[in-house]
Tab-separated table of N, CA, C and O in Angstrom:
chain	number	residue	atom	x	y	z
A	10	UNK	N	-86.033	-36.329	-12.317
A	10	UNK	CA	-84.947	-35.818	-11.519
A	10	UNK	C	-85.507	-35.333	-10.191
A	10	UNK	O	-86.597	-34.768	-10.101
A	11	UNK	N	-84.697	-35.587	-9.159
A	11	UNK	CA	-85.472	-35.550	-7.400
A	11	UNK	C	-84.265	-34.667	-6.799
A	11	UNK	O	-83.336	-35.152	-6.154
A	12	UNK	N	-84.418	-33.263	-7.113
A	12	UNK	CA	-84.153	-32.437	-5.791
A	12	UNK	C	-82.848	-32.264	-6.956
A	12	UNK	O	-81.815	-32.084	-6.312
A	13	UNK	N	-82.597	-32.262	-8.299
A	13	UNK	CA	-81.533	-31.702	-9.239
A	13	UNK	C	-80.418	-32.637	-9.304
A	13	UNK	O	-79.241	-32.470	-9.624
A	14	UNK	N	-81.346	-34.089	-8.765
A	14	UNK	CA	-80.462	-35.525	-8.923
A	14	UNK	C	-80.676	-36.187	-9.946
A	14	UNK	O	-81.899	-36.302	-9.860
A	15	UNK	N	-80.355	-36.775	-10.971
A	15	UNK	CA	-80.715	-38.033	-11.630
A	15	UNK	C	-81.131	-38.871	-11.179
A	15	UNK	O	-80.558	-39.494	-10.285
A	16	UNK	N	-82.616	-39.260	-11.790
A	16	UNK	CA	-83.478	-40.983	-11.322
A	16	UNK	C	-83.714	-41.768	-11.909
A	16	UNK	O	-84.906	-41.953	-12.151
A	17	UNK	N	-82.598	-42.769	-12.530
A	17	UNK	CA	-82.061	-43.177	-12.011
A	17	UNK	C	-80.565	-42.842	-11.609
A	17	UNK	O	-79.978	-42.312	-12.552
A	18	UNK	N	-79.933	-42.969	-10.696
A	18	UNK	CA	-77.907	-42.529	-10.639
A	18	UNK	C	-77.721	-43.418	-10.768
A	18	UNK	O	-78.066	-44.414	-10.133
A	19	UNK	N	-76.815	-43.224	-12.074
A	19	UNK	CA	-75.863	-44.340	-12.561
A	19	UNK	C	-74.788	-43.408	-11.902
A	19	UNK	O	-74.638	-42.202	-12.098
A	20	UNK	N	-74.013	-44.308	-11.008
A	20	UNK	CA	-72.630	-43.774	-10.257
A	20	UNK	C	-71.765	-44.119	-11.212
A	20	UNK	O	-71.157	-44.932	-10.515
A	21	UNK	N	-71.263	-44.161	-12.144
A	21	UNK	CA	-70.169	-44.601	-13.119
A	21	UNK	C	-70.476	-43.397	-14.281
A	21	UNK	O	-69.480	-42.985	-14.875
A	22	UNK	N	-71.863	-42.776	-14.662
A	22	UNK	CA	-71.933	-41.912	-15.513
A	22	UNK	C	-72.350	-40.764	-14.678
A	22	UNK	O	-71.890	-39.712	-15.122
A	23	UNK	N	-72.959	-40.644	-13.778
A	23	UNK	CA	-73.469	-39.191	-13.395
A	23	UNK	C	-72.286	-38.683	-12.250
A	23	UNK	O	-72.107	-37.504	-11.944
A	24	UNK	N	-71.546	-39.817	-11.707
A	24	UNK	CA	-70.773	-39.086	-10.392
A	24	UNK	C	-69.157	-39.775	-10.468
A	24	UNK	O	-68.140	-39.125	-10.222
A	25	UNK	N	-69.171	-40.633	-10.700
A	25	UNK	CA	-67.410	-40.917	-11.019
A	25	UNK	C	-66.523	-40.062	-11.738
A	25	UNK	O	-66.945	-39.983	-12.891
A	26	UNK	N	-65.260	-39.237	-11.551
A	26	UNK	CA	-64.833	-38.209	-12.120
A	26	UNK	C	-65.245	-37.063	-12.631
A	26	UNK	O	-64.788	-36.472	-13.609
A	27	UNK	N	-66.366	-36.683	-11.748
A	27	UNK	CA	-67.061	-35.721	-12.057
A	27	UNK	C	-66.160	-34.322	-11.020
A	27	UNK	O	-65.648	-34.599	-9.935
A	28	UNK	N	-66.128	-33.145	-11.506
A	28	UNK	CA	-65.677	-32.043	-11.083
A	28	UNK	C	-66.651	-31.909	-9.736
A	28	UNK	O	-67.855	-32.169	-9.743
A	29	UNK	N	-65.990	-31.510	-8.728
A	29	UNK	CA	-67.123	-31.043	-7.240
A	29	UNK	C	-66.682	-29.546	-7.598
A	29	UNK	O	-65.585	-29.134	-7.974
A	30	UNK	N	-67.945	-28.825	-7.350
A	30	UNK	CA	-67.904	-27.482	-6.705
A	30	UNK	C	-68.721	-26.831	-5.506
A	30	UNK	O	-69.927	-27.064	-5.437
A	31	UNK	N	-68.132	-26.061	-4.604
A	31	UNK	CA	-69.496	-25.702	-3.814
A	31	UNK	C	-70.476	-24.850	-3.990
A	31	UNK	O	-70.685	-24.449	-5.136
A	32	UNK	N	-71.240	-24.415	-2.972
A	32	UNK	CA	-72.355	-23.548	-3.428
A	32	UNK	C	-72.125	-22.421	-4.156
A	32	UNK	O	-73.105	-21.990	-4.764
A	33	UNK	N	-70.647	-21.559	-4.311
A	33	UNK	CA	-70.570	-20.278	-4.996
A	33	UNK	C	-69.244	-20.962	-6.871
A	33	UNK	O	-68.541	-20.324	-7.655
A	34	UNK	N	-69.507	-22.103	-6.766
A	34	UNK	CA	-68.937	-22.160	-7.783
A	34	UNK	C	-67.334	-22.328	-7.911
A	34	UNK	O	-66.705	-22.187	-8.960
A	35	UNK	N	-66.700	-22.710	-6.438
A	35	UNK	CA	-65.341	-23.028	-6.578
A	35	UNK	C	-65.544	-24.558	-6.157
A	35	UNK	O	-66.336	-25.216	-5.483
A	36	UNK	N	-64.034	-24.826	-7.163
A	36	UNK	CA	-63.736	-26.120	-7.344
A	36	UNK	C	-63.223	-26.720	-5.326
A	36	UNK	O	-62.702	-26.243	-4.318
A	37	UNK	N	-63.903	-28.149	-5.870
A	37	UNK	CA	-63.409	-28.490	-4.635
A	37	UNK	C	-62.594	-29.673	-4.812
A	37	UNK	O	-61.738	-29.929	-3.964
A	38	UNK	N	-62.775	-30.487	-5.901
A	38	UNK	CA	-61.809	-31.455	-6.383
A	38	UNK	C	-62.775	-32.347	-7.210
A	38	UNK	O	-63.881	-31.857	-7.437
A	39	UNK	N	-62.507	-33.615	-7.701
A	39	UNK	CA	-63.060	-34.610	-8.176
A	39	UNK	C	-63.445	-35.544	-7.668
A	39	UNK	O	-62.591	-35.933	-6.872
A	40	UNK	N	-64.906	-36.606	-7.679
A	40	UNK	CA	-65.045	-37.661	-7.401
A	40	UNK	C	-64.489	-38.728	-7.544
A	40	UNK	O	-65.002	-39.580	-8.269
A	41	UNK	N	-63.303	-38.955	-6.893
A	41	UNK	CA	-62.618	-40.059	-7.270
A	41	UNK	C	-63.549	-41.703	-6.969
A	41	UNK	O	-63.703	-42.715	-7.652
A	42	UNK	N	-63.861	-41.412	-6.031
A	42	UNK	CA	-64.708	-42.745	-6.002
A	42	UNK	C	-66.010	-42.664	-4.794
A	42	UNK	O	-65.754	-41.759	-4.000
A	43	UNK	N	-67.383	-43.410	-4.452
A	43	UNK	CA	-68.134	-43.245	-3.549
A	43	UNK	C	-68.175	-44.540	-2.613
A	43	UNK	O	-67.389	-45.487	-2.601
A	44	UNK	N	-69.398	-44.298	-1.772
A	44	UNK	CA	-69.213	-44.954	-0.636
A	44	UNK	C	-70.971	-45.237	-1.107
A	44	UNK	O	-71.833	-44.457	-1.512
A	45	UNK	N	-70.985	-46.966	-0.782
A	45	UNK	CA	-72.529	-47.484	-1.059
A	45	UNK	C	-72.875	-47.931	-0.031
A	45	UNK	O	-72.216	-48.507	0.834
A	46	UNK	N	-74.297	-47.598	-0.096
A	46	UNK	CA	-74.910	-49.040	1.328
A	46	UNK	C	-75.809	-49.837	0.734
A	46	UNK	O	-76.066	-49.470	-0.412
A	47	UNK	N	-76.474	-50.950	1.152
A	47	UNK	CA	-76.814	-51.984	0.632
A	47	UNK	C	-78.292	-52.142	1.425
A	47	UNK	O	-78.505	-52.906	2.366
A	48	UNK	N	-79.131	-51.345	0.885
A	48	UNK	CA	-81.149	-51.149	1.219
A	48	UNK	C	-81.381	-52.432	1.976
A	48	UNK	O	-80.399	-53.070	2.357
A	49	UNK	N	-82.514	-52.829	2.206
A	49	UNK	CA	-82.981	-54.031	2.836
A	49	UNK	C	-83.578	-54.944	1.950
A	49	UNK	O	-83.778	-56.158	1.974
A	50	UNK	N	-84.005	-53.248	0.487
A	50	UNK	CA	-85.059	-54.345	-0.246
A	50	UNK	C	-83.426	-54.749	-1.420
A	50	UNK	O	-83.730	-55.058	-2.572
A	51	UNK	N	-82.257	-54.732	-1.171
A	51	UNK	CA	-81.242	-55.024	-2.318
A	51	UNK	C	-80.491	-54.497	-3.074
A	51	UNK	O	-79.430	-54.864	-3.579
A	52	UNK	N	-81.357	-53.179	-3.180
A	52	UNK	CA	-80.587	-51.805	-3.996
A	52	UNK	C	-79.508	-51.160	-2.790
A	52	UNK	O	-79.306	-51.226	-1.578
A	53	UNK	N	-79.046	-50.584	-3.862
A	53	UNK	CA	-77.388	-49.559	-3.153
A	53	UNK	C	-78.249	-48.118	-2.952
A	53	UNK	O	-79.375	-48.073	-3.448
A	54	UNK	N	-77.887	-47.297	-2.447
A	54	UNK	CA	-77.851	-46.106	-2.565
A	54	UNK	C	-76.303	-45.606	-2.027
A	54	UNK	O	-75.587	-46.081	-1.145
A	55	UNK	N	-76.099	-44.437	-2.946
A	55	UNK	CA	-75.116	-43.383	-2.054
A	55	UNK	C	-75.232	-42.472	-1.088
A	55	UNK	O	-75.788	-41.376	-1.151
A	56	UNK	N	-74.518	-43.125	0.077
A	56	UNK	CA	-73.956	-42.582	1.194
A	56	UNK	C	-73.236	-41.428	1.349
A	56	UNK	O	-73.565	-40.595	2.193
A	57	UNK	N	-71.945	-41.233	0.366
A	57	UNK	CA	-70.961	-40.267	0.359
A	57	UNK	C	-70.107	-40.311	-0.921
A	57	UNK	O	-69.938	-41.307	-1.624
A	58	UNK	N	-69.626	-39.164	-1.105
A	58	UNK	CA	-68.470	-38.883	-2.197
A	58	UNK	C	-67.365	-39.364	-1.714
A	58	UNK	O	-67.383	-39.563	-0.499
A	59	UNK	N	-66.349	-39.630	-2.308
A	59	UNK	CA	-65.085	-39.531	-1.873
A	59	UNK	C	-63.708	-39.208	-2.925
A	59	UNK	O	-63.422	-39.737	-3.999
A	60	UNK	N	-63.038	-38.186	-2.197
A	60	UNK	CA	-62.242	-37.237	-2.826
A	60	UNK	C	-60.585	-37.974	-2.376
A	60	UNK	O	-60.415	-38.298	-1.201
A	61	UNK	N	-59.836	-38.114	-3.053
A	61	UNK	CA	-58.347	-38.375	-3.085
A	61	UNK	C	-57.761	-39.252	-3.796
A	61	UNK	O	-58.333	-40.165	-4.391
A	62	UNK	N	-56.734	-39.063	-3.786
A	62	UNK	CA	-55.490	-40.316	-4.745
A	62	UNK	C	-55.525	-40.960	-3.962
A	62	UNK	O	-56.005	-41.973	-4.471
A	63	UNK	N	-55.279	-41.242	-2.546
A	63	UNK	CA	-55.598	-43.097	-2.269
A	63	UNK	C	-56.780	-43.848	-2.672
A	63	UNK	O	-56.782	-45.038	-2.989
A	64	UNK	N	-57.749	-43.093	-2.638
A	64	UNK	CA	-58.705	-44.148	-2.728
A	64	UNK	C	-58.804	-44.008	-4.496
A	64	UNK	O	-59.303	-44.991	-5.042
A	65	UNK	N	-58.374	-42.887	-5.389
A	65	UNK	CA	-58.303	-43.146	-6.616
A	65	UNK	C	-57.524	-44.165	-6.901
A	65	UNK	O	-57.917	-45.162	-7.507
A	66	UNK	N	-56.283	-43.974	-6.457
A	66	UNK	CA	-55.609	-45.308	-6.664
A	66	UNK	C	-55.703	-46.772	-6.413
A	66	UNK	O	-55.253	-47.845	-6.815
A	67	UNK	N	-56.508	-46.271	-5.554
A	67	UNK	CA	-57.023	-48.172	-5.354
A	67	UNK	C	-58.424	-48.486	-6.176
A	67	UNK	O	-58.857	-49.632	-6.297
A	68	UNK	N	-59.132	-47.214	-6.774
A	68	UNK	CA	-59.940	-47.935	-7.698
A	68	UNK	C	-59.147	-48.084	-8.933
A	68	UNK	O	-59.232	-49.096	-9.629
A	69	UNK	N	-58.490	-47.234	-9.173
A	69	UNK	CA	-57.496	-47.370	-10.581
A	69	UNK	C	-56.970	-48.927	-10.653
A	69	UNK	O	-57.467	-49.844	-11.306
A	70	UNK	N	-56.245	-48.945	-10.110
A	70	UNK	CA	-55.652	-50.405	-9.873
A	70	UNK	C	-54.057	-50.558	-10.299
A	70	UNK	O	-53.477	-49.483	-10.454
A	71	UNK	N	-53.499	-51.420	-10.447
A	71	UNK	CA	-52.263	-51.699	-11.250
A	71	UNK	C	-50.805	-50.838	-10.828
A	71	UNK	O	-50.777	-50.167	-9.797
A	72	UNK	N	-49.927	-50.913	-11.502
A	72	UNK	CA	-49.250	-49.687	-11.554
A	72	UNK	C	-49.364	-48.302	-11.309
A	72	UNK	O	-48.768	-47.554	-10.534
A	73	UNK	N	-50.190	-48.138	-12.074
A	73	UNK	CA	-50.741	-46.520	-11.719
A	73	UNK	C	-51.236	-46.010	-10.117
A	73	UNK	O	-50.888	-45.145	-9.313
A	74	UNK	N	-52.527	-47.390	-10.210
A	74	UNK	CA	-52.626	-47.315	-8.650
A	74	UNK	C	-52.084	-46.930	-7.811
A	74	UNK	O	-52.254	-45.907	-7.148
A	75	UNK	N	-51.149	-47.951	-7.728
A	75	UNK	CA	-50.176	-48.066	-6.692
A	75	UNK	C	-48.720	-46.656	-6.766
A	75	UNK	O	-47.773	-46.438	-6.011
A	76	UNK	N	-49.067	-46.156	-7.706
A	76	UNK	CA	-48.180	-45.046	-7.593
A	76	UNK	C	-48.841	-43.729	-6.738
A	76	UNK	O	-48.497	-42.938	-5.860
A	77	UNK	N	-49.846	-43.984	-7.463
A	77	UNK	CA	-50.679	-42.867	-6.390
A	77	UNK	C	-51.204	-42.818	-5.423
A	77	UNK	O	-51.819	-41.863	-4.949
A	78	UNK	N	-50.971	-44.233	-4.832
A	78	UNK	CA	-51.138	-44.765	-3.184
A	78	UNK	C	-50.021	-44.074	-2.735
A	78	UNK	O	-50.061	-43.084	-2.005
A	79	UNK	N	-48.954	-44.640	-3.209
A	79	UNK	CA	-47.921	-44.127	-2.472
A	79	UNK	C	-47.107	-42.306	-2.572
A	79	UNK	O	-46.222	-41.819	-1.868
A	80	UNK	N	-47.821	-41.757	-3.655
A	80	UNK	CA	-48.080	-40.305	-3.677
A	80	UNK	C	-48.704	-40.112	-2.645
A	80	UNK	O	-48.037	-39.365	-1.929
A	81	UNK	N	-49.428	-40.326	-2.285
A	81	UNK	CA	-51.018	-39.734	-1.234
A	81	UNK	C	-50.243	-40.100	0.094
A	81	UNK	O	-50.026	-39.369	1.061
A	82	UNK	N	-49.954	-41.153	-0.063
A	82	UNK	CA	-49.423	-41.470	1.838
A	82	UNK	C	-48.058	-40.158	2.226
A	82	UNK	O	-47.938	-39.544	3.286
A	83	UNK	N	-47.254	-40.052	1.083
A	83	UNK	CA	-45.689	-39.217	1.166
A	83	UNK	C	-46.096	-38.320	1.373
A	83	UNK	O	-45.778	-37.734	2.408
A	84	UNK	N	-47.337	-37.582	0.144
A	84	UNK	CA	-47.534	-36.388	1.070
A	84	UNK	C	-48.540	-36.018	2.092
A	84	UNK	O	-48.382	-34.971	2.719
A	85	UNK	N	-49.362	-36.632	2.273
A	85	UNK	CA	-49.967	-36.822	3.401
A	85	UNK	C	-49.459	-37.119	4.918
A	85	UNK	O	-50.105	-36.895	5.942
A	86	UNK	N	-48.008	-37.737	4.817
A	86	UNK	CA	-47.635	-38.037	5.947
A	86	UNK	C	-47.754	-39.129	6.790
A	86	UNK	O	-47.498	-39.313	7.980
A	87	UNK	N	-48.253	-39.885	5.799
A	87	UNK	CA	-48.986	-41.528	6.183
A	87	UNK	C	-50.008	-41.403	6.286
A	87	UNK	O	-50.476	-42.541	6.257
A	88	UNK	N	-51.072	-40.439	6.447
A	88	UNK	CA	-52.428	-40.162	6.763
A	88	UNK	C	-53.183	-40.440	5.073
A	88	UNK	O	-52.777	-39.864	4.063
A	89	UNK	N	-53.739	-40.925	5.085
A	89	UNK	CA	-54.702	-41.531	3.832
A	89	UNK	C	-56.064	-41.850	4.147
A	89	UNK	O	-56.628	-42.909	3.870
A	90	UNK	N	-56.555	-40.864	4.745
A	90	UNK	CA	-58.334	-40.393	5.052
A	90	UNK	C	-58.617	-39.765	3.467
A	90	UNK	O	-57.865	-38.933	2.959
A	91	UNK	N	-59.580	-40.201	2.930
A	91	UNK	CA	-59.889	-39.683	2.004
A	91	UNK	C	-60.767	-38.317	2.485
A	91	UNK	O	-60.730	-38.196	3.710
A	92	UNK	N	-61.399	-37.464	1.935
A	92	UNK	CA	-62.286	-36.198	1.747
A	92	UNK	C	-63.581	-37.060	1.801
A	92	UNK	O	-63.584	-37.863	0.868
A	93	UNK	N	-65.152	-37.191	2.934
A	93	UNK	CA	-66.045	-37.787	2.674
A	93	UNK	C	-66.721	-36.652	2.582
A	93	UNK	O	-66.524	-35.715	3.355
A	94	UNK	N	-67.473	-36.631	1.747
A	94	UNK	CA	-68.701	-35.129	1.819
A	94	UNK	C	-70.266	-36.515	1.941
A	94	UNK	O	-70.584	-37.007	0.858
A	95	UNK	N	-70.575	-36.701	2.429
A	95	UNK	CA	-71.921	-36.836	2.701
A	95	UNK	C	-72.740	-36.716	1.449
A	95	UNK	O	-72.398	-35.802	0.699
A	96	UNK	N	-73.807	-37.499	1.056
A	96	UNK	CA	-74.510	-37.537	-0.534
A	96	UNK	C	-75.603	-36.064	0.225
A	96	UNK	O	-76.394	-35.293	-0.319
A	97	UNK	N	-75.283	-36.163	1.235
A	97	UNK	CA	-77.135	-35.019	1.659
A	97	UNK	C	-76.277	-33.831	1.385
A	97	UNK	O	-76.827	-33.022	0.637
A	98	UNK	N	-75.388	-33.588	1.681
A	98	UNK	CA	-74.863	-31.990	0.997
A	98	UNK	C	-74.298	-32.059	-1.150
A	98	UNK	O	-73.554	-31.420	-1.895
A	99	UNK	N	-75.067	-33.022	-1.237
A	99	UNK	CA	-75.003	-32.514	-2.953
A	99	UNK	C	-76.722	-32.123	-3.276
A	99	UNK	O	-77.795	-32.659	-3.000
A	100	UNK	N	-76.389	-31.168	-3.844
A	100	UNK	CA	-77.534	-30.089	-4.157
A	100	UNK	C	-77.743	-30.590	-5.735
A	100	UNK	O	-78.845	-30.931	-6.167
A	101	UNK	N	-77.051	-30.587	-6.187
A	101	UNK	CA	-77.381	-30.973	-7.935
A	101	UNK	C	-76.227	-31.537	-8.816
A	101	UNK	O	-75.102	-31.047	-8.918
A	102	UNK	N	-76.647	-32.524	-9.364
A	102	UNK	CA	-75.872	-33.591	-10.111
A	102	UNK	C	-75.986	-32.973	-11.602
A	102	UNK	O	-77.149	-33.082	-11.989
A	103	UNK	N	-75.171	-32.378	-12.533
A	103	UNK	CA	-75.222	-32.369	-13.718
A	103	UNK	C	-74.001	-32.364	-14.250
A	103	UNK	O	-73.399	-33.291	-13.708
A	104	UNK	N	-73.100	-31.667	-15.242
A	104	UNK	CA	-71.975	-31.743	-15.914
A	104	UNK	C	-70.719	-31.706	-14.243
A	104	UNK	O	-69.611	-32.210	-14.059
A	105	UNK	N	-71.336	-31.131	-13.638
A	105	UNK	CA	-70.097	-31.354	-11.890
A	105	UNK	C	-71.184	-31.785	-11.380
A	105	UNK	O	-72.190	-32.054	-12.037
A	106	UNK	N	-71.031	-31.924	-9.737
A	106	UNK	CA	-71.365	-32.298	-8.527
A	106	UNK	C	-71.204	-31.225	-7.956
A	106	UNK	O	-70.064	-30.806	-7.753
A	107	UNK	N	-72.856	-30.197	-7.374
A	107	UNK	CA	-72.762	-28.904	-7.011
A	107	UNK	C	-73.279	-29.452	-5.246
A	107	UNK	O	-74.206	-30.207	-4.955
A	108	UNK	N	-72.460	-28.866	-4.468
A	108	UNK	CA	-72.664	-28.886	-2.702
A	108	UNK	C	-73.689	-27.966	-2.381
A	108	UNK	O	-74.127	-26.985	-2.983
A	109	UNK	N	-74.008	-28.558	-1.175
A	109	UNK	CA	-74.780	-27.084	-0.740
A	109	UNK	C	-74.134	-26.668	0.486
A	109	UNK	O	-74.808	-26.485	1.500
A	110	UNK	N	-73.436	-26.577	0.478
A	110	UNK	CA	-72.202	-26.134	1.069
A	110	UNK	C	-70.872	-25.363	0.690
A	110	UNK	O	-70.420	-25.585	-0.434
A	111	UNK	N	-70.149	-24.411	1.578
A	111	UNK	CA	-68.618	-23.856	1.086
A	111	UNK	C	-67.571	-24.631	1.055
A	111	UNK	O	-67.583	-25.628	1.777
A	112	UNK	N	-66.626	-24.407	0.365
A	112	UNK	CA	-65.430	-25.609	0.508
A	112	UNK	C	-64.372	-24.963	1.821
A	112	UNK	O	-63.374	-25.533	2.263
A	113	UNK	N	-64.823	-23.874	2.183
A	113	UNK	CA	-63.599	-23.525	3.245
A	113	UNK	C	-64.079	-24.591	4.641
A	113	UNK	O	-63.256	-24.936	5.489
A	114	UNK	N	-65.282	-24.936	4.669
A	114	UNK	CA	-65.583	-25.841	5.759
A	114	UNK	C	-65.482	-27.703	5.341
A	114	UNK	O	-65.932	-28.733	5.843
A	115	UNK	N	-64.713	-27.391	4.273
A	115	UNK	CA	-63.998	-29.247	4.028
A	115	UNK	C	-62.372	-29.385	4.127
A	115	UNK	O	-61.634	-28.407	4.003
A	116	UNK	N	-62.038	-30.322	4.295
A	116	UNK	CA	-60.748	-30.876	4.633
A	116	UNK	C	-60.206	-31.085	3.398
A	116	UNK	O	-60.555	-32.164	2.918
A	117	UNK	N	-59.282	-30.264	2.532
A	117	UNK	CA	-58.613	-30.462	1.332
A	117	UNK	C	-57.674	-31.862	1.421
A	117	UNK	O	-56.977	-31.970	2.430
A	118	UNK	N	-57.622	-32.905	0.447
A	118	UNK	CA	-56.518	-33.859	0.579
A	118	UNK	C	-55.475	-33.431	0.377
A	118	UNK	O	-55.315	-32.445	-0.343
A	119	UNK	N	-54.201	-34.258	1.138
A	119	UNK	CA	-52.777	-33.251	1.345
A	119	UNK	C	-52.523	-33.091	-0.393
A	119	UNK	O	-52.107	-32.014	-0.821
A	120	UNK	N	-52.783	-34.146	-1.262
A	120	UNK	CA	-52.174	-33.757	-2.766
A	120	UNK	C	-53.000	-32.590	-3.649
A	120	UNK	O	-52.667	-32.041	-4.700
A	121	UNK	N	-54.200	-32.421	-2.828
A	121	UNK	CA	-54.736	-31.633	-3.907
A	121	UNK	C	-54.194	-30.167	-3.631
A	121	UNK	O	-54.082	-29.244	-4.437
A	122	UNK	N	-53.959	-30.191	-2.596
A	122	UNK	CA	-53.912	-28.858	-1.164
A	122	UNK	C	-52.038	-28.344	-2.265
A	122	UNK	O	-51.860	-27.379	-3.007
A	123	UNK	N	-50.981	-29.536	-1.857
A	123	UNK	CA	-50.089	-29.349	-2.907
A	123	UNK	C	-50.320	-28.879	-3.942
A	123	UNK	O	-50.230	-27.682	-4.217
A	124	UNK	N	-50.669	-29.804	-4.701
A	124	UNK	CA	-50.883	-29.265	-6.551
A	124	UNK	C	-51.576	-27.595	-6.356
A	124	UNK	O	-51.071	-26.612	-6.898
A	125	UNK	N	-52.491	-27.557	-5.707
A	125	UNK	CA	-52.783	-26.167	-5.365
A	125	UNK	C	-51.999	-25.171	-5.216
A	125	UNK	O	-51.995	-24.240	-6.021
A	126	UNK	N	-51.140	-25.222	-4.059
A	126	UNK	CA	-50.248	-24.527	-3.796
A	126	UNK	C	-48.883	-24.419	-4.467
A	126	UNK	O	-48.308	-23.330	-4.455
A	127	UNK	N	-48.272	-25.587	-5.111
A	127	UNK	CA	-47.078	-25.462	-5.031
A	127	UNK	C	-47.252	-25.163	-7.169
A	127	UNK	O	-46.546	-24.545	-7.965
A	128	UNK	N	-48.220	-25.775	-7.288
A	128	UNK	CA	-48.366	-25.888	-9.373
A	128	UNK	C	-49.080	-25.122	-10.077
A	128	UNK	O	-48.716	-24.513	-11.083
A	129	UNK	N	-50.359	-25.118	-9.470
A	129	UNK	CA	-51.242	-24.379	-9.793
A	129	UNK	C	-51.382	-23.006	-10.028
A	129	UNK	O	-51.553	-22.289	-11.013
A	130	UNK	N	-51.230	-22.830	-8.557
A	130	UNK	CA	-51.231	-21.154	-8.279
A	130	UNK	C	-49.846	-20.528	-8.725
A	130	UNK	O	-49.676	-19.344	-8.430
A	131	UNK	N	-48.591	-21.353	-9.569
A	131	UNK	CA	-47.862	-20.148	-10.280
A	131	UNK	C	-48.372	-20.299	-11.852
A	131	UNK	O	-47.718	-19.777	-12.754
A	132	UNK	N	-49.617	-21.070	-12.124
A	132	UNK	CA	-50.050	-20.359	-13.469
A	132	UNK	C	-50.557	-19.379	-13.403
A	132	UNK	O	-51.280	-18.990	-12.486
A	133	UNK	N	-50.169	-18.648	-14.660
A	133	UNK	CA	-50.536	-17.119	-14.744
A	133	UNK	C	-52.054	-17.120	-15.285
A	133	UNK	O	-52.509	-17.623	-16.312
A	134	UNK	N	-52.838	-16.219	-14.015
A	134	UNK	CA	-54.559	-16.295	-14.575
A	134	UNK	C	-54.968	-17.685	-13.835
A	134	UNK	O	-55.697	-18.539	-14.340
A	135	UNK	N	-54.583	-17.732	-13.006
A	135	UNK	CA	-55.432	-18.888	-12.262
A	135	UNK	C	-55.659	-18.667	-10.544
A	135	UNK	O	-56.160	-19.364	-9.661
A	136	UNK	N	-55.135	-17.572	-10.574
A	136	UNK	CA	-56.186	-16.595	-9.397
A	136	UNK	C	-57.593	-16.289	-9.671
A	136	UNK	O	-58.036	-15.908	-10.755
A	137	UNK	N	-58.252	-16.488	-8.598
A	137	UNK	CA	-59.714	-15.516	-8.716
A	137	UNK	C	-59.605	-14.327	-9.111
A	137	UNK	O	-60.671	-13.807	-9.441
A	138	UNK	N	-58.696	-13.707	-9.197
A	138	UNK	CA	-58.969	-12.258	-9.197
A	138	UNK	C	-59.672	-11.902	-10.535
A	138	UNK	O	-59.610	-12.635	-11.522
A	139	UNK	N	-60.438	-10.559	-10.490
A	139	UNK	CA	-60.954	-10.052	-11.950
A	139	UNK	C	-60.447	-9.415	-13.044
A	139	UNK	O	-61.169	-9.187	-14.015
């Protein structure tokens, strides 16, 4: 393991739907899908995470997909930029994907930012508070 990464990353077991959190332990969303580049000598490495229902939905595929394409655009506003965090701000790969970074300095996707606000936060006990 190199720097609290897995060696080898299997992106399908160590980082696909994996929980993100940042450096103090709040959620920042899920890996819905990443971003590869293609070495000189043939191998991929990861470039970046990427966070949202469009681009979940277009790896999903099908029906489902396409429902949550068109979730993401409605509430987004037509805007369907996914969340890129950069692979150099993940600090450690294990049961989540830990940043080395805060989440107040990332761009929430408009659905998660919703479900946040409008679902979430009237469960009871799902404040930070102590």
């Amino acid at each position: 393991m190199i720097l609290g990464r897995p060696d080898p990353l299997r992106v399908e077991f160590h980082l696909l739907d994996r929980q993100i959190v940042d450096v103090d332990g709040h959620p920042v969303g899920k890996v819905d899908d990443v971003e590869l580049v293609r070495a000189p000598d043939g191998t991929y490495r990861v470039t970046a995470l990427l966070v949202g229902q469009h681009v979940l939905g277009e790896r999903v595929g099908g029906l489902l997909g396409r429902m949550l394409c068109r979730l993401a655009v409605r509430l987004g506003g037509g805007r369907i930029e996914p969340l890129r965090i950069t692979y150099d701000h993940v600090k450690q790969v294990s049961s989540d994907v830990t940043l080395s970074l805060r989440a107040e300095v990332l761009e929430v996707p408009p659905l998660e930012k919703w479900l946040r606000d409008k679902l979430i936060a009237r469960i009871p006990g799902s404040g930070h508070g102590g």
